[in-house]
Coordinates of C-alpha atoms in Angstrom, one line a residue:
M22 CA 0.0 0.0 -0.1
R23 CA 1.5 3.2 -1.0
P24 CA 1.7 6.2 1.8
V25 CA -0.9 8.2 0.4
K26 CA -3.2 5.2 0.4
I27 CA -2.7 4.9 3.9
I28 CA -3.7 8.6 4.5
D29 CA -6.5 8.4 2.6
R30 CA -7.8 5.3 4.3
E31 CA -7.6 7.4 7.6
L32 CA -9.1 10.3 6.0
K33 CA -12.4 8.5 4.9
E34 CA -13.3 8.3 8.7
F35 CA -14.6 11.8 7.9
S36 CA -16.1 11.5 4.6
G37 CA -19.7 11.4 6.0
F38 CA -19.3 15.2 6.6
F39 CA -18.7 16.6 3.2
S40 CA -19.9 16.3 -0.5
K41 CA -17.4 14.9 -3.0
P42 CA -16.0 18.4 -3.8
Q43 CA -15.7 19.4 -0.1
F44 CA -13.9 16.2 0.6
S45 CA -11.7 16.5 -2.2
H46 CA -10.6 19.7 -1.0
F47 CA -10.1 18.2 2.8
R48 CA -7.9 15.8 1.4
E49 CA -5.8 18.1 -0.7
Y50 CA -5.2 20.4 2.3
V51 CA -4.6 17.8 4.9
I52 CA -2.0 15.8 2.5
G53 CA -0.7 19.4 1.3
L54 CA 0.1 20.0 5.0
Y55 CA 2.6 16.9 4.9
T56 CA 3.9 17.4 1.5
S57 CA 4.3 21.0 0.6
Y58 CA 7.7 22.7 0.9
G59 CA 8.3 25.8 2.8
R60 CA 5.4 27.3 4.5
K61 CA 2.1 25.4 4.5
T62 CA -0.1 28.7 3.3
V63 CA -3.1 28.0 1.1
A64 CA -0.9 29.1 -2.2
N65 CA 1.6 26.6 -1.2
I66 CA -0.7 23.6 -0.5
N67 CA -2.5 24.5 -3.8
E68 CA 0.7 24.5 -5.7
N69 CA 2.3 21.1 -4.1
T70 CA -0.7 19.2 -4.5
D71 CA -1.8 17.2 -7.8
N72 CA -5.7 17.9 -7.5
G73 CA -5.5 20.9 -10.0
T74 CA -8.0 22.9 -7.7
D75 CA -8.2 26.4 -8.2
Q76 CA -6.7 28.3 -5.4
S77 CA -9.8 30.3 -4.7
Q78 CA -12.0 27.1 -4.3
L79 CA -9.3 26.0 -1.6
N80 CA -9.5 29.1 0.2
R81 CA -13.1 29.4 0.4
F82 CA -13.0 26.0 1.5
L83 CA -11.1 27.2 4.5
T84 CA -12.3 30.5 4.9
N85 CA -16.2 30.3 4.2
P86 CA -16.7 26.7 5.1
K87 CA -20.2 25.0 3.7
W88 CA -19.0 21.9 5.7
N89 CA -20.3 20.7 9.0
V90 CA -17.3 22.1 11.0
K91 CA -18.4 21.1 14.4
G92 CA -19.4 17.6 13.2
V93 CA -15.8 17.1 11.7
Q94 CA -14.5 18.6 15.0
E95 CA -16.7 15.9 17.0
K96 CA -15.5 13.1 14.9
Y97 CA -12.0 13.9 15.2
E98 CA -12.2 13.9 19.0
E99 CA -13.9 10.6 19.0
Y100 CA -11.1 9.6 16.6
A101 CA -8.2 10.7 18.7
I102 CA -9.8 9.1 21.7
V103 CA -10.4 5.6 20.1
N104 CA -6.8 5.6 18.6
V105 CA -5.4 6.2 22.1
L106 CA -7.3 4.0 24.0
K107 CA -6.6 1.1 21.8
N108 CA -3.2 1.4 22.5
S109 CA -3.0 2.2 26.3
N110 CA -2.4 0.0 29.1
K111 CA -2.9 1.2 32.9
Y112 CA -3.1 5.0 32.4
V113 CA -4.6 7.5 29.8
F114 CA -3.2 10.7 30.0
L115 CA -4.5 14.3 29.3
I116 CA -2.0 17.1 29.1
F117 CA -2.7 20.5 28.7
D118 CA -0.6 23.8 28.2
D119 CA -0.4 26.6 26.0
T120 CA 1.5 28.4 23.2
V121 CA 2.1 31.3 21.3
K122 CA 2.1 31.8 17.8
P123 CA 3.7 35.1 16.4
V124 CA 2.6 37.0 13.5
S125 CA 4.1 39.7 11.5
V126 CA 1.0 41.7 10.4
K127 CA -0.6 42.3 13.7
N128 CA -3.1 45.1 12.5
K129 CA -4.8 42.6 9.8
I130 CA -5.7 39.6 12.0
E131 CA -8.1 39.2 14.2
G132 CA -7.5 38.5 18.1
V133 CA -3.7 39.4 17.9
A134 CA -2.3 40.6 21.1
K135 CA 1.0 41.1 22.9
Y136 CA 2.1 37.8 24.8
F137 CA 5.2 36.7 26.5
D138 CA 6.8 33.7 24.3
H139 CA 8.6 31.3 26.3
A140 CA 10.5 30.0 23.6
E141 CA 11.9 33.2 22.3
K142 CA 11.9 34.6 25.9
H143 CA 10.4 37.8 25.1
Y144 CA 7.2 39.5 24.4
V145 CA 5.7 39.2 20.6
W146 CA 2.7 40.0 18.7
G147 CA 0.7 37.1 18.1
H148 CA -2.3 34.5 19.0
K149 CA -1.8 32.6 22.3
F150 CA -3.4 28.9 22.0
F151 CA -4.7 26.8 24.9
T152 CA -3.7 23.4 23.8
S153 CA -4.5 19.7 25.2
A154 CA -3.4 16.2 23.9
I155 CA -4.3 13.0 25.1
T156 CA -1.7 10.3 25.3
N157 CA -0.7 6.9 25.8
G158 CA 2.5 7.7 27.8
N159 CA 4.3 5.8 25.3
G160 CA 4.8 7.7 22.0
L161 CA 1.3 7.8 20.8
I162 CA 0.2 11.4 21.3
V163 CA -2.8 13.2 19.5
P164 CA -4.4 16.8 19.8
F165 CA -7.4 17.1 21.8
V166 CA -9.0 20.4 22.4
I167 CA -7.0 23.3 21.2
E168 CA -8.6 27.0 21.4
I169 CA -7.7 30.7 20.6
Y170 CA -7.2 32.4 24.0
R171 CA -8.6 36.2 23.8
K172 CA -7.6 38.6 26.0
R173 CA -10.6 40.6 27.9
I174 CA -10.3 43.7 25.9
D175 CA -10.4 42.0 22.8
S176 CA -13.1 39.8 23.8
K177 CA -15.2 42.9 24.9
M178 CA -14.4 44.6 21.5
H179 CA -15.8 41.9 19.4
G180 CA -19.0 41.3 21.6
I181 CA -17.8 37.6 22.8
K182 CA -17.5 36.3 26.0
Y183 CA -14.2 36.6 28.0
R184 CA -13.0 32.9 28.7
K185 CA -9.9 32.7 31.2
I186 CA -7.4 30.2 29.7
T187 CA -7.7 28.2 33.1
N188 CA -11.5 28.3 32.4
M189 CA -10.5 26.3 29.0
A190 CA -8.5 24.0 31.0
K191 CA -11.2 23.0 33.4
E192 CA -13.7 22.6 30.6
T193 CA -11.4 20.3 29.0
V194 CA -11.0 18.5 32.2
E195 CA -14.6 17.7 32.3
K196 CA -14.9 16.6 28.7
F197 CA -12.0 14.2 29.4
A198 CA -14.0 12.7 32.1
L199 CA -16.9 11.9 29.8
V200 CA -14.6 9.4 28.1
D201 CA -15.2 5.9 28.7
T202 CA -11.7 4.4 29.2
G203 CA -12.8 1.1 30.7
S204 CA -10.8 0.0 33.4
K205 CA -7.9 2.5 32.4
E206 CA -7.4 5.4 34.7
K207 CA -7.5 8.8 33.6
V208 CA -4.5 11.1 34.6
A209 CA -4.2 14.9 34.0
L210 CA -0.6 16.2 33.7
F211 CA 0.0 19.8 33.6
D212 CA 2.4 22.6 34.9
I213 CA 2.8 24.9 37.8
F214 CA 0.5 27.8 35.9
Y215 CA -2.3 25.2 35.8
A216 CA -2.2 23.9 39.6
C217 CA -4.9 25.9 40.9
Q218 CA -7.8 25.2 43.3
K219 CA -10.3 25.6 40.3
I220 CA -8.5 22.8 37.9
L221 CA -7.7 20.4 40.9
K222 CA -11.2 20.5 42.3
T223 CA -12.5 19.6 38.8
C224 CA -9.9 16.6 38.8
I225 CA -11.0 15.2 42.0
K226 CA -14.9 16.0 41.3
S227 CA -14.3 14.2 37.9
A228 CA -12.5 11.4 38.8
V229 CA -9.6 12.3 37.0
H230 CA -6.5 11.6 38.8
F231 CA -3.5 14.6 38.4
V232 CA 0.2 15.1 38.6
T233 CA 1.5 18.6 38.6
K234 CA 4.2 20.7 40.0
V235 CA 4.1 23.3 42.6
K236 CA 6.1 26.4 43.7
S237 CA 8.4 26.3 46.6
N238 CA 6.3 29.1 48.3
K239 CA 3.0 27.1 48.2
K240 CA 1.4 26.6 51.6
F241 CA -0.1 23.3 52.8
I242 CA -1.9 22.2 56.0
V243 CA -0.1 19.7 58.3
N244 CA -1.3 18.6 61.5
D245 CA -3.4 21.6 61.7
K246 CA -0.3 23.8 60.9
I247 CA 0.2 25.9 57.9
L248 CA 3.6 25.4 56.3
N249 CA 5.0 26.4 53.0
V250 CA 6.8 23.6 50.7
K251 CA 10.3 24.6 51.6
E252 CA 9.1 24.6 55.5
L253 CA 8.3 21.0 54.6
S254 CA 11.4 20.1 53.2
R255 CA 12.8 19.1 56.2
F256 CA 10.3 16.0 56.6
M257 CA 11.1 14.9 53.1
P258 CA 14.9 13.8 52.7
F259 CA 15.9 12.0 49.6
V260 CA 15.6 8.3 49.7
G261 CA 16.2 7.2 46.3
E262 CA 17.2 7.9 42.6
T263 CA 15.5 7.5 39.5
I264 CA 16.6 8.0 35.8
I265 CA 14.4 10.1 33.5
K266 CA 15.3 10.7 30.0
D267 CA 19.0 9.9 30.7
S268 CA 19.3 12.3 33.6
R269 CA 19.5 10.8 37.1
Y270 CA 16.9 12.5 39.8
E271 CA 17.0 12.3 43.8
Y272 CA 13.7 12.2 45.2
S273 CA 11.7 12.0 48.6
K274 CA 9.0 9.6 50.1
P275 CA 5.5 11.1 49.2
I276 CA 4.1 12.7 52.4
S277 CA 0.5 13.5 52.9
V278 CA -0.5 17.1 53.3
E279 CA -4.1 19.2 53.1
W280 CA -4.4 21.6 50.1
N281 CA -7.2 24.4 51.6
G282 CA -10.2 23.9 49.5
V283 CA -9.1 20.7 47.4
G284 CA -8.3 18.1 49.9
T285 CA -5.5 15.5 50.5
V286 CA -2.8 15.6 48.0
F287 CA 0.7 13.8 48.2
L288 CA 3.7 15.8 48.0
I289 CA 7.5 14.9 47.1
R290 CA 10.7 17.0 46.4
S291 CA 13.0 16.0 43.7
R292 CA 16.6 17.4 42.1
L293 CA 18.5 16.6 39.1
K294 CA 21.5 14.9 41.0
G295 CA 24.2 17.0 41.8
H296 CA 22.5 20.2 41.6
R297 CA 21.0 22.5 44.3
E298 CA 17.7 23.4 42.7
V299 CA 14.6 21.2 43.9
Q300 CA 11.1 20.8 42.3
Y301 CA 8.0 19.9 44.2
F302 CA 5.3 17.9 42.8
I303 CA 1.9 16.7 44.0
T304 CA -0.5 14.1 43.1
D305 CA -4.0 12.7 44.3
I306 CA -2.7 8.9 43.6
A307 CA -1.9 7.6 47.1
S308 CA 0.1 4.5 45.7
L309 CA 2.5 6.0 43.7
N310 CA 6.0 6.4 45.2
G311 CA 8.5 9.3 44.4
A312 CA 9.8 7.5 41.3
E313 CA 6.5 6.9 39.9
I314 CA 5.0 10.4 40.3
L315 CA 8.3 11.6 38.6
E316 CA 8.2 9.1 35.7
L317 CA 4.3 10.1 35.1
Y318 CA 4.9 13.8 35.3
S319 CA 7.9 13.6 32.6
K320 CA 5.3 12.5 30.1
R321 CA 3.9 16.1 30.3
W322 CA 6.9 17.1 28.1
E323 CA 5.2 14.9 25.0
I324 CA 3.2 18.0 24.6
E325 CA 6.3 20.3 24.2
S326 CA 7.1 17.7 21.4
M327 CA 3.7 18.2 19.8
H328 CA 4.0 21.8 19.9
R329 CA 7.1 21.7 18.1
N330 CA 6.0 19.2 15.4
L331 CA 3.1 20.9 14.6
K332 CA 4.7 24.0 14.0
Q333 CA 7.6 22.7 12.2
S334 CA 6.4 19.7 10.3
I335 CA 2.6 20.3 10.1
G336 CA 2.4 24.0 9.2
F337 CA 0.2 25.0 12.5
G338 CA 1.8 28.2 12.6
D339 CA 2.0 29.0 9.1
Y340 CA -1.6 30.3 8.2
M341 CA -1.8 33.7 6.5
I342 CA -5.5 34.1 7.2
R343 CA -7.4 37.1 8.9
K344 CA -10.6 35.8 10.4
I345 CA -10.6 33.9 13.5
E346 CA -13.0 31.2 12.5
A347 CA -10.8 30.5 9.5
I348 CA -7.9 30.1 11.8
K349 CA -9.8 27.6 14.1
T350 CA -10.7 25.5 10.6
H351 CA -7.0 25.5 10.1
V352 CA -6.1 24.4 13.6
L353 CA -8.7 21.6 13.3
L354 CA -7.2 20.4 10.0
S355 CA -3.7 20.7 11.4
S356 CA -4.9 18.6 14.3
I357 CA -6.3 15.7 12.0
A358 CA -3.1 15.7 9.9
Y359 CA -0.9 15.5 13.1
A360 CA -3.2 12.6 14.4
I361 CA -3.1 10.4 11.5
L362 CA 0.8 10.9 11.4
S363 CA 0.9 10.3 15.0
K364 CA -0.9 7.1 14.5
V365 CA 1.3 5.8 11.5
R366 CA 4.6 6.5 13.7
F367 CA 3.6 4.8 16.5
A368 CA 2.3 1.7 14.5
I369 CA 5.8 1.6 12.9
I370 CA 8.0 2.0 15.9
H371 CA 5.6 -0.6 17.9
S372 CA 6.2 -3.2 15.1
F373 CA 9.7 -3.3 16.1
L374 CA 9.0 -4.2 19.6
G375 CA 10.5 -7.5 20.9
K376 CA 12.4 -8.0 17.6
V377 CA 15.3 -5.7 18.1
C378 CA 17.3 -5.0 21.1
E379 CA 16.6 -2.1 23.7
E380 CA 19.3 0.0 22.2
V381 CA 18.3 -0.5 18.6
Y382 CA 14.7 0.2 19.4
R383 CA 15.5 3.5 20.9
K384 CA 17.4 4.4 18.0
I385 CA 14.3 3.4 15.9
K386 CA 12.2 5.7 17.8
R387 CA 14.6 8.9 17.4
Y388 CA 14.9 8.1 13.7
F389 CA 11.0 8.1 13.1
T390 CA 10.1 11.6 13.8
I391 CA 7.0 13.4 12.6
S392 CA 9.6 15.4 10.4
K393 CA 11.1 12.3 8.9
L394 CA 7.8 10.8 8.1
C395 CA 6.8 13.9 6.3
K396 CA 9.8 14.1 4.4
L397 CA 9.3 10.4 3.5
L398 CA 5.7 11.1 2.5
R399 CA 6.7 13.8 0.3
K400 CA 9.2 11.8 -1.5
G401 CA 7.2 8.8 -1.8
L402 CA 9.7 6.5 -0.1
W403 CA 7.9 4.9 2.8
A404 CA 7.9 1.4 1.3
K405 CA 11.4 1.6 0.2
V406 CA 13.2 2.7 3.4
A407 CA 16.0 0.4 4.8
I408 CA 16.8 1.0 8.1
N409 CA 20.3 1.0 8.3
I410 CA 20.4 0.8 12.3
T411 CA 19.1 -2.5 12.3
G412 CA 21.4 -3.7 9.9
V413 CA 18.4 -5.4 7.7
K414 CA 15.7 -4.3 5.1
F415 CA 12.5 -3.4 6.5
N416 CA 9.3 -3.2 4.7
I417 CA 7.5 -0.5 6.8
L418 CA 4.2 -0.7 5.3
K419 CA 3.7 -4.5 5.5
N420 CA 5.4 -5.1 8.9
A421 CA 3.6 -2.2 11.2
K422 CA 0.2 -3.8 9.5
L423 CA -0.6 -0.4 8.0

């Protein structure tokens, strides 16, 4: 089966929401996000695909959709959940964060404001996105809910309801809680910014476990005394070491503390071996030890990789569109493109499991990146790739059962 046929098979899951010409545009846009050279603009996508579509038609498909955008969004969320659940073991993870997409023409694009870009380490004009993903914690990660955050003044100017970014996170947890995961436990992973009473209470109420990081000045109640985390450090000596992503970390035993308004949580401290800086983590899962808490939290970094791959390989931030609704449509189509390629990547990598030694398996995981698969798809080379690091020729499409 040729690579594009694999993509076509996945895209057919969404065919019921389009007419025949609309589905042709849908297919052209998604495949163009993989195969276009340079920026993934409408003009570039149209130029680099073989559909022969007039660019204005593709542009109208994006900016003035006559197809059921809400239906495709709901179908996509179902598609994402089903594929992750099918490949999960004990846990299914929800990760959420935010990212900034700078723009160069701030006065012509809706929703643009000034935000601090943590990647660039300075303020930029652009859009801020609340992002979330579902993952099995073992390499399969797909976008879940992605929304544009709009500042209060911008919301007021355009007559729309202002929503805090923490409210977006709260609503996403509630949506995730409705997913039937069977015997698999739901766990939310998020950083310090989202570690607030509102979100933790929502997690507990929704039966979604959490693992997050807290600031060193955060106060907890212990034996009717209010102590900050630094003061609690004397009760948390380092008792063990674990390796996370090739780095060795020291950790303490979890201690039970009360978060006012939330309830009982379990606190540990940790640091990179040989360093002085200490970090603090909490969870509501009583059965976890320090090493397991660190291992679960480390999976939060998968969303950072997803941000990078979405921007660099799928064209998430390459839009040159003025209207917010059209940007939302582009984000949805980018999410679908990413989820399909992530599923293919996981199938390829998983097909090597148990057939090669651990060291070679790690090399294979590093070799088959989203970026690499886009390049191979662009050149139509998936079926011809021989993996030199295994020392044998490998028919990807056949062995991965794609």
